[in-house]
Coordinates of C-alpha atoms in Angstrom, one line a residue:
X98 CA 17.5 6.2 2.9
X99 CA 19.0 8.9 0.7
X100 CA 18.3 6.9 -2.5
X101 CA 14.4 6.3 -1.9
X102 CA 14.2 10.3 -1.4
X103 CA 16.3 11.1 -4.7
X104 CA 13.8 8.5 -6.6
X105 CA 10.5 9.7 -4.8
X106 CA 11.5 13.5 -5.9
X107 CA 12.4 12.6 -9.4
X108 CA 9.1 11.0 -9.6
X109 CA 6.9 13.7 -8.1
X110 CA 6.0 15.3 -11.4
X111 CA 3.5 14.2 -13.9
X112 CA 0.1 12.5 -13.9
X113 CA -1.6 11.8 -10.3
X114 CA -2.2 8.1 -10.8
X115 CA 1.0 7.4 -12.4
X116 CA 3.1 9.0 -9.7
X117 CA 1.0 7.2 -7.1
X118 CA 1.8 3.9 -8.7
X119 CA 5.7 4.8 -8.9
X120 CA 5.7 5.9 -5.1
X121 CA 4.1 2.8 -4.4
X122 CA 6.4 0.3 -6.3
X123 CA 9.2 2.6 -4.8
X124 CA 8.0 1.7 -1.1
X125 CA 7.4 -1.8 -1.7
X126 CA 10.9 -2.3 -3.2
X127 CA 12.5 -0.8 -0.3
X128 CA 10.2 -2.9 2.2
X129 CA 11.4 -6.0 0.2
X130 CA 14.9 -5.2 0.3
X131 CA 14.1 -4.7 4.6
X132 CA 12.6 -8.3 4.3
X133 CA 15.3 -9.9 2.2
X134 CA 17.8 -8.8 5.1
X135 CA 16.1 -10.5 7.6
X136 CA 15.1 -14.1 6.2
X137 CA 14.2 -15.4 9.5
X138 CA 11.1 -13.7 8.9
X139 CA 10.2 -15.7 6.0
X140 CA 11.5 -18.8 7.9
X141 CA 9.2 -18.4 10.8
X142 CA 6.7 -17.7 8.8
X143 CA 6.7 -21.2 7.1
X144 CA 7.2 -23.3 10.2
X145 CA 3.5 -22.9 11.8
X146 CA 1.5 -23.6 7.9
X147 CA 4.0 -26.4 7.9
X148 CA 3.1 -27.7 11.4
X149 CA -0.4 -27.4 10.5
X150 CA 0.2 -29.6 7.4
X151 CA 1.6 -32.7 9.1
X152 CA -0.3 -32.3 12.3
X153 CA -3.7 -32.2 10.7
X154 CA -2.8 -34.9 8.0
X155 CA -1.3 -37.2 9.8
X156 CA -3.1 -36.9 13.4
X157 CA -6.7 -36.2 12.4
X158 CA -6.5 -37.2 8.6
X159 CA -8.6 -40.7 8.6
X160 CA -10.6 -39.8 11.8
X161 CA -12.5 -36.7 10.1
X162 CA -15.4 -37.3 7.9
X163 CA -15.5 -35.1 4.8
X164 CA -18.3 -35.6 2.2
X165 CA -18.9 -39.8 2.4
X166 CA -15.4 -40.5 2.9
X167 CA -13.0 -40.8 6.1
X168 CA -9.9 -41.8 4.1
X169 CA -6.7 -40.2 4.7
X170 CA -6.1 -38.8 1.4
X171 CA -9.7 -37.7 1.0
X172 CA -9.0 -35.4 4.3
X173 CA -5.5 -34.2 2.7
X174 CA -6.9 -32.8 -0.5
X175 CA -9.8 -31.4 1.7
X176 CA -7.3 -29.8 3.8
X177 CA -5.0 -27.9 1.9
X178 CA -6.8 -24.9 0.5
X179 CA -7.8 -24.6 4.3
X180 CA -4.0 -24.1 5.0
X181 CA -3.2 -22.1 2.0
X182 CA -6.3 -19.9 3.1
X183 CA -4.8 -19.6 6.4
X184 CA -1.4 -19.1 5.6
X185 CA -2.3 -16.2 3.6
X186 CA -4.8 -14.3 6.2
X187 CA -2.1 -14.8 9.2
X188 CA 0.4 -12.8 7.0
X189 CA -2.3 -10.0 8.6
X190 CA -0.4 -9.9 11.6
X191 CA 2.9 -9.3 10.1
X192 CA 1.7 -6.6 8.0
X193 CA 0.2 -4.6 10.7
X194 CA 3.2 -5.1 13.1
X195 CA 5.1 -3.7 10.1
X196 CA 3.6 -0.7 10.2
X197 CA 3.4 0.0 13.8
X198 CA 6.9 -0.4 13.8
X199 CA 7.4 1.9 11.2
X200 CA 5.0 4.2 12.9
X201 CA 7.0 3.7 16.5
X202 CA 10.7 4.3 14.6
X203 CA 9.0 7.8 13.2
X204 CA 9.9 6.6 9.6
X205 CA 6.1 7.5 8.4
X206 CA 6.9 11.3 9.7
X207 CA 10.2 10.9 7.2
X208 CA 8.0 9.8 4.2
X209 CA 5.4 12.3 5.2
X210 CA 8.1 15.0 4.5
X211 CA 8.8 13.7 0.8
X212 CA 6.9 14.6 -2.1
X213 CA 5.0 11.5 -2.9
X214 CA 1.1 10.2 -2.6
X215 CA -0.3 9.5 0.9
X216 CA -1.6 6.1 0.0
X217 CA 1.9 5.0 -1.6
X218 CA 3.3 4.1 2.0
X219 CA 0.2 1.5 2.8
X220 CA 0.4 0.3 -0.6
X221 CA 3.7 -0.1 -1.2
X222 CA 4.1 -2.1 2.0
X223 CA 0.7 -4.2 1.2
X224 CA 2.1 -5.0 -2.4
X225 CA 5.6 -6.3 -0.5
X226 CA 3.6 -8.2 1.7
X227 CA 1.9 -10.0 -1.0
X228 CA 5.1 -11.0 -2.7
X229 CA 6.5 -12.6 0.4
X230 CA 2.8 -14.1 0.8
X231 CA 3.3 -15.3 -2.6
X232 CA 6.9 -16.9 -1.9
X233 CA 5.7 -18.5 1.1
X234 CA 2.4 -20.0 -0.5
X235 CA 5.0 -21.4 -3.4
X236 CA 7.3 -23.2 -0.8
X237 CA 3.9 -24.7 1.3
X238 CA 2.8 -25.9 -1.8
X239 CA 5.8 -27.8 -2.4
X240 CA 5.3 -29.2 1.0
X241 CA 2.4 -29.9 0.5
X242 CA 2.9 -32.4 -2.7
X243 CA 5.5 -34.1 -0.9
X244 CA 3.1 -35.0 1.7
X245 CA 0.7 -36.3 -0.9
X246 CA -1.5 -33.4 -1.8
X247 CA -2.5 -33.6 -5.6
X248 CA -4.8 -31.6 -7.6
X249 CA -7.0 -32.7 -10.1
X250 CA -7.9 -29.9 -12.5
X251 CA -6.3 -28.1 -15.5
X252 CA -3.3 -25.6 -14.5
X253 CA -5.2 -22.5 -15.4
X254 CA -7.9 -23.4 -12.8
X255 CA -5.2 -24.8 -10.0
X256 CA -3.4 -21.1 -10.8
X257 CA -6.8 -19.2 -10.6
X258 CA -7.3 -20.7 -7.0
X259 CA -3.9 -19.6 -6.0
X260 CA -4.7 -16.2 -7.3
X261 CA -8.0 -15.9 -5.3
X262 CA -6.0 -17.1 -2.3
X263 CA -3.7 -14.5 -2.8
X264 CA -6.2 -11.7 -3.8
X265 CA -8.0 -12.4 -0.1
X266 CA -4.7 -12.1 1.7
X267 CA -3.9 -8.9 0.0
X268 CA -7.4 -7.8 1.0
X269 CA -6.6 -8.9 4.9
X270 CA -3.4 -7.1 4.4
X271 CA -5.5 -3.8 4.6
X272 CA -7.1 -5.0 7.5
X273 CA -3.7 -5.5 8.8
X274 CA -2.7 -2.2 8.0
X275 CA -5.5 -0.2 10.0
X276 CA -4.7 -2.4 12.8
X277 CA -1.0 -1.0 13.0
X278 CA -1.6 2.2 12.2
X279 CA -4.1 2.0 15.4
X280 CA -1.9 0.8 17.9
X281 CA 1.1 2.2 19.7
X282 CA 3.8 -0.8 19.4
X283 CA 4.6 -3.6 17.0
X284 CA 3.4 -6.1 19.6
X285 CA 0.1 -4.9 19.9
X286 CA -0.2 -5.1 16.4
X287 CA 1.0 -8.7 16.1
X288 CA -1.7 -9.5 18.9
X289 CA -4.4 -7.1 17.5
X290 CA -3.8 -9.0 14.3
X291 CA -3.9 -12.6 15.1
X292 CA -6.9 -12.5 18.0
X293 CA -9.5 -12.3 15.7
X294 CA -8.4 -14.6 13.1
X295 CA -8.5 -17.4 15.0
X296 CA -12.2 -17.7 15.0
X297 CA -12.6 -16.3 11.6
X298 CA -10.6 -19.4 10.4
X299 CA -11.8 -22.0 13.0
X300 CA -15.4 -21.2 12.4
X301 CA -15.5 -22.1 8.8
X302 CA -14.9 -24.5 6.2
X303 CA -11.5 -25.1 6.3
X304 CA -10.6 -28.1 8.2
X305 CA -13.8 -29.7 8.9
X306 CA -16.9 -30.0 6.9
X307 CA -19.1 -27.3 7.9
X308 CA -22.5 -29.3 7.2
X309 CA -21.8 -31.3 10.6
X310 CA -21.6 -28.2 12.6
X311 CA -24.2 -26.8 14.6
X312 CA -27.1 -24.6 12.9
X313 CA -26.0 -21.4 14.1
X314 CA -22.1 -22.1 13.6
X315 CA -22.9 -23.3 10.2
X316 CA -24.8 -20.4 8.8
X317 CA -21.6 -18.1 10.3
X318 CA -19.2 -20.4 8.2
X319 CA -21.4 -20.3 4.7
X320 CA -21.1 -16.6 5.1
X321 CA -17.6 -16.1 5.8
X322 CA -15.5 -14.8 3.4
X323 CA -12.5 -17.2 4.5
X324 CA -15.0 -19.9 3.8
X325 CA -16.0 -18.5 0.1
X326 CA -12.3 -18.6 -1.0
X327 CA -11.5 -21.6 0.8
X328 CA -14.5 -23.6 -1.2
X329 CA -13.7 -21.6 -4.7
X330 CA -10.1 -23.2 -4.0
X331 CA -11.0 -26.5 -3.7
X332 CA -13.1 -26.6 -6.6
X333 CA -10.4 -24.9 -8.8
X334 CA -7.8 -27.4 -7.4
X335 CA -10.4 -30.2 -8.0
X336 CA -10.2 -31.2 -4.3
X337 CA -13.8 -32.0 -3.6
X338 CA -14.3 -35.0 -1.3
X339 CA -16.8 -37.8 -2.5
X340 CA -19.7 -37.4 -1.6
X341 CA -19.7 -33.9 -0.6
X342 CA -22.8 -31.6 -0.9
X343 CA -22.4 -27.7 -0.6
X344 CA -24.9 -26.3 1.2
X345 CA -27.6 -23.9 -0.3
X346 CA -26.2 -21.0 1.2
X347 CA -25.5 -18.6 -2.1
X348 CA -21.3 -18.5 -1.2
X349 CA -21.4 -21.8 -1.0
X350 CA -23.3 -22.5 -4.2
X351 CA -20.9 -19.9 -6.4
X352 CA -18.1 -19.5 -3.8
X353 CA -15.7 -18.3 -6.8
X354 CA -17.9 -15.2 -7.4
X355 CA -18.3 -15.2 -3.7
X356 CA -14.4 -14.8 -3.0
X357 CA -13.9 -12.2 -5.5
X358 CA -16.9 -10.0 -3.9
X359 CA -15.6 -10.3 -0.5
X360 CA -11.7 -9.5 -1.3
X361 CA -13.0 -6.4 -3.4
X362 CA -15.2 -5.2 -0.6
X363 CA -12.7 -5.4 2.0
X364 CA -9.7 -4.0 -0.3
X365 CA -12.3 -1.3 -0.8
X366 CA -13.6 -0.6 2.7
X367 CA -10.2 -1.0 4.5
X368 CA -7.9 0.6 2.2
X369 CA -10.3 3.9 2.6
X370 CA -10.0 3.5 6.2
X371 CA -6.4 2.7 6.5
X372 CA -5.5 5.8 4.3
X373 CA -7.6 7.9 6.2
X374 CA -6.2 7.0 9.3
X375 CA -2.8 7.2 7.9
X376 CA -3.4 10.8 7.0
X377 CA -4.6 11.6 10.8
X378 CA -1.7 9.9 11.9
X379 CA 0.7 11.8 9.7
X380 CA -1.4 14.9 10.1

């Protein structure tokens, strides 16, 4: 802690924006070091998405129609964008639990005593979570390739698809930060971070073709920010199944733009709310 304190004190003078960036990176480094010392956090974070890949591919593959196809390969390629998106958004619970744990242990109060930008504590935490999510996504992509997932677009588009997924994950980490600041224990943050994610991910186009849903659920799925990122990733990966027809809803017709807009709006809204909550909690 003393090393962090000394570094932050040195970084205190100067341009406020530059100082905020430096402080955020220092906090991010502290969280990454902490994560590296608890490797089971990453391991357990990988188990669930890998189980989803295997179960959905080999249990449901071939029995679920996507577009005009019921082949296992078509469903496997249709599925993976949804699994990737679910993985990056479920990291929300970890972000919330980490911040709640820091609050519970009084670490936030220690940071408050340092001459550092107030928002840097939360920004640093979300950056560290983004790095961890990126590593998880790389491992998951390798597993997907092993079970037969393939992309059919150029490298630039594939990377753009992964960038959209990480942007959505970063946006949702701010929701997790707000939840972590709003509860009293890490356990409550974990529960609060997951309970709303299940309907968000399942009432979407992640695992089934939304066109096959009842009308009222289909409209929810079409305007779900999660669905926009999944659809955008599928297009950028070249994973749209044969005969697939996107609905007339604007987010499904322009999923890349819809994904960017949703993610940026979520970041702006929930970062503002989280920083305000942090200032009140630390005040």
